[in-house]
CSV table of C-alpha atoms in Angstrom, one decimal:
chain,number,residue,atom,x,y,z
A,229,UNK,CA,100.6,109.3,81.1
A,230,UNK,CA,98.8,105.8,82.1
A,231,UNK,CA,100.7,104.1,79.2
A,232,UNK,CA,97.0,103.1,77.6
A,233,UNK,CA,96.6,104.8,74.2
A,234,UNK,CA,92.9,105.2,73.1
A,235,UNK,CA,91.9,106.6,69.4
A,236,UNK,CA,89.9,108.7,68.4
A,237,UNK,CA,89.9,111.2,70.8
A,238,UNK,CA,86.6,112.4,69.6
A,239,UNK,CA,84.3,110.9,67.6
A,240,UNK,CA,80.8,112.7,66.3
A,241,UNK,CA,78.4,110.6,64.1
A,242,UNK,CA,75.2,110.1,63.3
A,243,UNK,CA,72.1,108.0,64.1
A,244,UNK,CA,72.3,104.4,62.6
A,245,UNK,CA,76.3,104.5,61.8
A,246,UNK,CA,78.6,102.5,62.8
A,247,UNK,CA,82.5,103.3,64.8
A,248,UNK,CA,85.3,101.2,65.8
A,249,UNK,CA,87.3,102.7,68.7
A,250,UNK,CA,91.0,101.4,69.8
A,251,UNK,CA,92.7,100.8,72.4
A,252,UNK,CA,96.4,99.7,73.1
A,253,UNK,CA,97.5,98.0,76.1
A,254,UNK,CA,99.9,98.9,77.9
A,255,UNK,CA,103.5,97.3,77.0
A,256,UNK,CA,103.5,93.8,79.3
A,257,UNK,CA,99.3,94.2,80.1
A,258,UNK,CA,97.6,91.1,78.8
A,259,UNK,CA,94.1,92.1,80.3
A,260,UNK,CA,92.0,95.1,78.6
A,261,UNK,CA,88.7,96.3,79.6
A,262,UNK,CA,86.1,98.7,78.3
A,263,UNK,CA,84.1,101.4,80.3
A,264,UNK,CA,81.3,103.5,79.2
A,265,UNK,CA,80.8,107.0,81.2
A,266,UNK,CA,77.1,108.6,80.5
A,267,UNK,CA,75.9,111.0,82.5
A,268,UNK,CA,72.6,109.3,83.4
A,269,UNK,CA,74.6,105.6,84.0
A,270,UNK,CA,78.0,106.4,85.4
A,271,UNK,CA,81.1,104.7,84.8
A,272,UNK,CA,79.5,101.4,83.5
A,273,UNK,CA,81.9,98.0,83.1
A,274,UNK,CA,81.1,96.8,79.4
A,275,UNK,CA,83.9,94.0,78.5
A,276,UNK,CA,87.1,92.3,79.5
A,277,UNK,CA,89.2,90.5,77.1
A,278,UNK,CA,92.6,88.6,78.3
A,279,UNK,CA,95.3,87.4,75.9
A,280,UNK,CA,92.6,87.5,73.2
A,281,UNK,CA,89.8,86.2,74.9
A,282,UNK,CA,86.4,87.6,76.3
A,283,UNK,CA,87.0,87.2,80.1
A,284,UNK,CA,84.0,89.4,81.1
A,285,UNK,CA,80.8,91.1,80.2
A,286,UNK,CA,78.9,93.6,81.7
A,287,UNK,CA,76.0,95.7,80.6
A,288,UNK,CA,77.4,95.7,76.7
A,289,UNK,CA,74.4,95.9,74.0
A,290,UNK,CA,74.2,93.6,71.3
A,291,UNK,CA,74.7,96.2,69.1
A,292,UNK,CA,77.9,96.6,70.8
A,293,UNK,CA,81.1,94.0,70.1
A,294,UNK,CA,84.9,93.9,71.3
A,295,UNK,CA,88.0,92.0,70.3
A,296,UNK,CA,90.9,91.5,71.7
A,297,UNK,CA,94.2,91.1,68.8
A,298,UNK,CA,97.1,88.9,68.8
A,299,UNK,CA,99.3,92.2,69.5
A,300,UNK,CA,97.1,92.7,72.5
A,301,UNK,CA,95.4,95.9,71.0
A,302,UNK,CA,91.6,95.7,71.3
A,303,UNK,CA,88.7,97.3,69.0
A,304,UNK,CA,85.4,98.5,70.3
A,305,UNK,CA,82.3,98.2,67.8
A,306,UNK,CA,79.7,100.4,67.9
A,307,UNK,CA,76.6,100.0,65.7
A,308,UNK,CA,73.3,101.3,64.8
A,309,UNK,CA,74.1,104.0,66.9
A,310,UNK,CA,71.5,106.4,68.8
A,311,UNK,CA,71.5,109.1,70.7
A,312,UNK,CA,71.9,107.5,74.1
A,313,UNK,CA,75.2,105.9,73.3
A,314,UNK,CA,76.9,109.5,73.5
A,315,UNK,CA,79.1,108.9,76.0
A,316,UNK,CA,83.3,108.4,76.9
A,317,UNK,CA,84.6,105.3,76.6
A,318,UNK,CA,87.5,104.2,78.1
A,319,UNK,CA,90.1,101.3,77.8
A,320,UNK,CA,91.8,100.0,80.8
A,321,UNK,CA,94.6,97.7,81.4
A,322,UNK,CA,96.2,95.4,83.7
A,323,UNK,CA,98.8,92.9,83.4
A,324,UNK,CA,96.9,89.6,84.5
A,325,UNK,CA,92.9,88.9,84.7
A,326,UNK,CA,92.3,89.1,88.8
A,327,UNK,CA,93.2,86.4,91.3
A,328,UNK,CA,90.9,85.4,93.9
A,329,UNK,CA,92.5,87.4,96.4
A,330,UNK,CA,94.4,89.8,94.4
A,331,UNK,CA,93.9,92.2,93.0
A,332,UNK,CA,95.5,94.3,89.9
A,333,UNK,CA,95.1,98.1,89.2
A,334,UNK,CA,93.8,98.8,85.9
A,335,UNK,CA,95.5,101.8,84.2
A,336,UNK,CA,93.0,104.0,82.2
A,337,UNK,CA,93.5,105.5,78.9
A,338,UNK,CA,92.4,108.9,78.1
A,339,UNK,CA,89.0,107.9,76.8
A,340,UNK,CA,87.1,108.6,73.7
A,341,UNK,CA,84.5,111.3,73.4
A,342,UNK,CA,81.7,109.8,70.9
A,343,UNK,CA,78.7,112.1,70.2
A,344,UNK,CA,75.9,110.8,68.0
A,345,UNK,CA,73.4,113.5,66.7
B,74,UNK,CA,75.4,92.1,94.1
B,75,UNK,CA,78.4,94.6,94.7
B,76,UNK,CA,77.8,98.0,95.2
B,77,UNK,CA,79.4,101.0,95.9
B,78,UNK,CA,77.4,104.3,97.3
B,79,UNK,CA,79.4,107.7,97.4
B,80,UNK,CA,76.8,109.9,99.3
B,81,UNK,CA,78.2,113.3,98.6
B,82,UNK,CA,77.5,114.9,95.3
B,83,UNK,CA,79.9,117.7,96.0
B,84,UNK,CA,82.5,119.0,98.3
B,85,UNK,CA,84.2,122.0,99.1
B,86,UNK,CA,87.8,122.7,101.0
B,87,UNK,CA,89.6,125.4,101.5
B,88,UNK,CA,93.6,125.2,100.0
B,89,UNK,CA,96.0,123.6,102.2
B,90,UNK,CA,93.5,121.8,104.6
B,91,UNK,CA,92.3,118.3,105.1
B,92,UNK,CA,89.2,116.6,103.3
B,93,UNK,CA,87.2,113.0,103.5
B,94,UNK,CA,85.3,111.7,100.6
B,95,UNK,CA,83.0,109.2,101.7
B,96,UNK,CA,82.5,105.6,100.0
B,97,UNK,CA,80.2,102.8,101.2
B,98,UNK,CA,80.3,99.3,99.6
B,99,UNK,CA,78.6,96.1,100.0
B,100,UNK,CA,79.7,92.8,99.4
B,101,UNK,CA,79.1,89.3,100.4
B,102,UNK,CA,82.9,88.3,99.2
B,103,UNK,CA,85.3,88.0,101.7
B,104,UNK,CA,88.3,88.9,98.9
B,105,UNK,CA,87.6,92.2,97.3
B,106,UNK,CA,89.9,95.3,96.2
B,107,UNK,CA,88.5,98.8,96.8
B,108,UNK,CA,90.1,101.7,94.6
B,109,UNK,CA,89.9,105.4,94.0
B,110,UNK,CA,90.4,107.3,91.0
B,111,UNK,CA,90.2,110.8,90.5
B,112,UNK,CA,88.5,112.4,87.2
B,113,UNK,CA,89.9,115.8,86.1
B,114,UNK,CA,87.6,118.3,84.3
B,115,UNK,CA,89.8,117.0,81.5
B,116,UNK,CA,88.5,113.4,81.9
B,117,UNK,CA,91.6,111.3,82.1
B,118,UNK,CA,91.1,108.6,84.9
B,119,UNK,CA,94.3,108.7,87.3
B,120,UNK,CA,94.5,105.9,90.0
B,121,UNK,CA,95.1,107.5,93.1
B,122,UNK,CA,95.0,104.1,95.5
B,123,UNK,CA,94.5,100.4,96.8
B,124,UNK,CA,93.4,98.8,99.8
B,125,UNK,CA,93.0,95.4,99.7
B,126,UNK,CA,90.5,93.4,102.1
B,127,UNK,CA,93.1,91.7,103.9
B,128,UNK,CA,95.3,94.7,104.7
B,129,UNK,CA,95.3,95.4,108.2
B,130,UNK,CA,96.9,98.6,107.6
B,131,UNK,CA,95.3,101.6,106.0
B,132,UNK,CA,96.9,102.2,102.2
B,133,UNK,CA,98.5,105.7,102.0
B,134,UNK,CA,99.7,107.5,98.9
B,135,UNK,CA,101.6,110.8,99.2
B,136,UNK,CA,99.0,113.1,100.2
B,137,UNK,CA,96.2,110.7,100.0
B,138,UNK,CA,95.0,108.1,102.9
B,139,UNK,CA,92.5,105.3,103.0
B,140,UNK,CA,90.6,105.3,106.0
B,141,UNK,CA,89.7,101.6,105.7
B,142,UNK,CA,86.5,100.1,108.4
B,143,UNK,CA,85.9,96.7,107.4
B,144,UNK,CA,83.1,96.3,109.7
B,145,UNK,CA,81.4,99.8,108.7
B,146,UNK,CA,82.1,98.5,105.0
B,147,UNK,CA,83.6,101.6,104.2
B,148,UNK,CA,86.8,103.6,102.5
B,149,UNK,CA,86.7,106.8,102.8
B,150,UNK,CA,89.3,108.6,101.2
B,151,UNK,CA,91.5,111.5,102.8
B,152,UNK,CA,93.6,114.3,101.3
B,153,UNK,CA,95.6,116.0,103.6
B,154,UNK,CA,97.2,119.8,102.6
B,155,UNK,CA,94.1,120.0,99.8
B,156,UNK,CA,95.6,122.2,96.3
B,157,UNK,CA,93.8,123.8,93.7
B,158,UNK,CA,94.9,120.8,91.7
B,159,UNK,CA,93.2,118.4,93.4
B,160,UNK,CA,89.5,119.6,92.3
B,161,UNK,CA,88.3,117.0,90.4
B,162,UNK,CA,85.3,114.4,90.3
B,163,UNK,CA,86.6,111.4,92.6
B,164,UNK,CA,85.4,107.5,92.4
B,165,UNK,CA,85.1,104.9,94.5
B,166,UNK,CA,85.6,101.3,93.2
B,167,UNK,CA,85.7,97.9,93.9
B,168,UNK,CA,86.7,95.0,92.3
B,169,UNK,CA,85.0,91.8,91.9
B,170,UNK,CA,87.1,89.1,92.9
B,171,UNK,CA,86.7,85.9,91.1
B,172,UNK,CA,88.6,86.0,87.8
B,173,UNK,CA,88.2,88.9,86.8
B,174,UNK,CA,89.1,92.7,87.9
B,175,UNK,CA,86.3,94.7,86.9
B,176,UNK,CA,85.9,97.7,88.9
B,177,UNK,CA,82.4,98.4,90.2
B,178,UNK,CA,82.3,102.2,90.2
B,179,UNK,CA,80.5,105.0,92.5
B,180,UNK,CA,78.5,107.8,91.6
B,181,UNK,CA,81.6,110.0,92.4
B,182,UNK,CA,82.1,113.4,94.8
B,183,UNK,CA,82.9,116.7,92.9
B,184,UNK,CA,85.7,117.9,94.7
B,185,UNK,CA,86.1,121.9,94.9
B,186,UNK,CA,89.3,123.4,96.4
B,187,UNK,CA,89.3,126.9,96.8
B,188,UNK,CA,91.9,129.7,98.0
């Protein structure tokens, strides 16, 4: 057990809906990060947020947003959703955004399973 | 840009013997952190371990080894005395090193140990 808590653990929906997906830290980890795992993409970096703010972006869609909370816990929005956003999404942790010259493992949660039909 | 490149789609071991999973990366940076984490068919990430580019000695972990070649730009991952619980899907990653950690992932190697 990483510590990161991630809810739902699965999530089906349809075309054009909207999800929210959360993530707690864990205890002491100021740094969060989102992952998306598709089979034709990979393990793809989406968002960092640290001490509730956006640290980092990667490859999120607009249609995509984050937030980080003053308890640390952090929301994933998904929106207008299609097919090709089936996918796991995983939070990660760590207690401090990186250090040139450090660097901090990130401790994964178990990841959400979303299916969109 | 960063990249990482597992060339092996799959591997296969027998129980109680050694195995290497191959990474590459590429990086300009001269500060970077290379990772590996191992995916179980029930999809958990688990952090196995770290090398840092300025350790002159090769991280080790239990069972598990980083065979670390700066030069070569690569970090190939050994597990020695395989199990039937290590099959799993294994990554490669590296972190970017300038404020931030993401973690730059591989393809991944699926890992098959058999009796």
């Amino acid at each position: 057990d990483s510590g990161v808590t991630q809810t739902p653990k699965h999530l089906i929906t349809a075309t054009g809906q909207r999800v929210t997906l959360r993530c707690s830290p864990r205890s002491g980890d100021l740094s969060v990060y989102w992952y998306q795992q598709s089979l034709d993409q990979g393990l793809q970096f989406l968002i960092q947020y640290y001490n509730g703010e956006e640290r980092a972006k990667g490859n999120i869609l607009e249609r995509f947003s984050a937030q980080q909370f003053p308890d640390l816990h952090s929301e994933l929005n998904l929106s207008s959703l299609e097919l090709g956003d089936s996918a796991l999404y995983f939070c990660a942790s760590s207690v401090e955004a990186g250090l040139a010259g450090e660097a901090t493992e990130q401790f994964f949660g178990p990841g959400t399973r979303l299916t969109v039909l | 840009a960063q990249k990482i490149t597992q060339t092996q789609p799959g591997m296969f071991v027998q129980e109680k013997e050694a195995v290497t999973l191959d990474c590459t990366y590429d990086t300009s940076d001269q500060s970077y952190g290379l990772f590996w984490y191992k995916q179980p068919s029930s999809g958990e990430m688990i952090f196995l371990i770290y090398q840092g580019s300025y350790d002159e000695q090769n991280a080790t972990e239990g069972r598990y080894s980083l065979n670390f070649q700066k030069a070569r730009k690569s970090a190939n991952l050994v597990i020695s005395a395989s199990q039937l619980g290590d099959s799993a899907m294994y990554f490669c990653a590296m972190r970017e090193p300038y404020n931030t950690d993401k973690l730059i992932f591989g393809t991944g190697t699926r890992l098959q140990v058999f009796p």
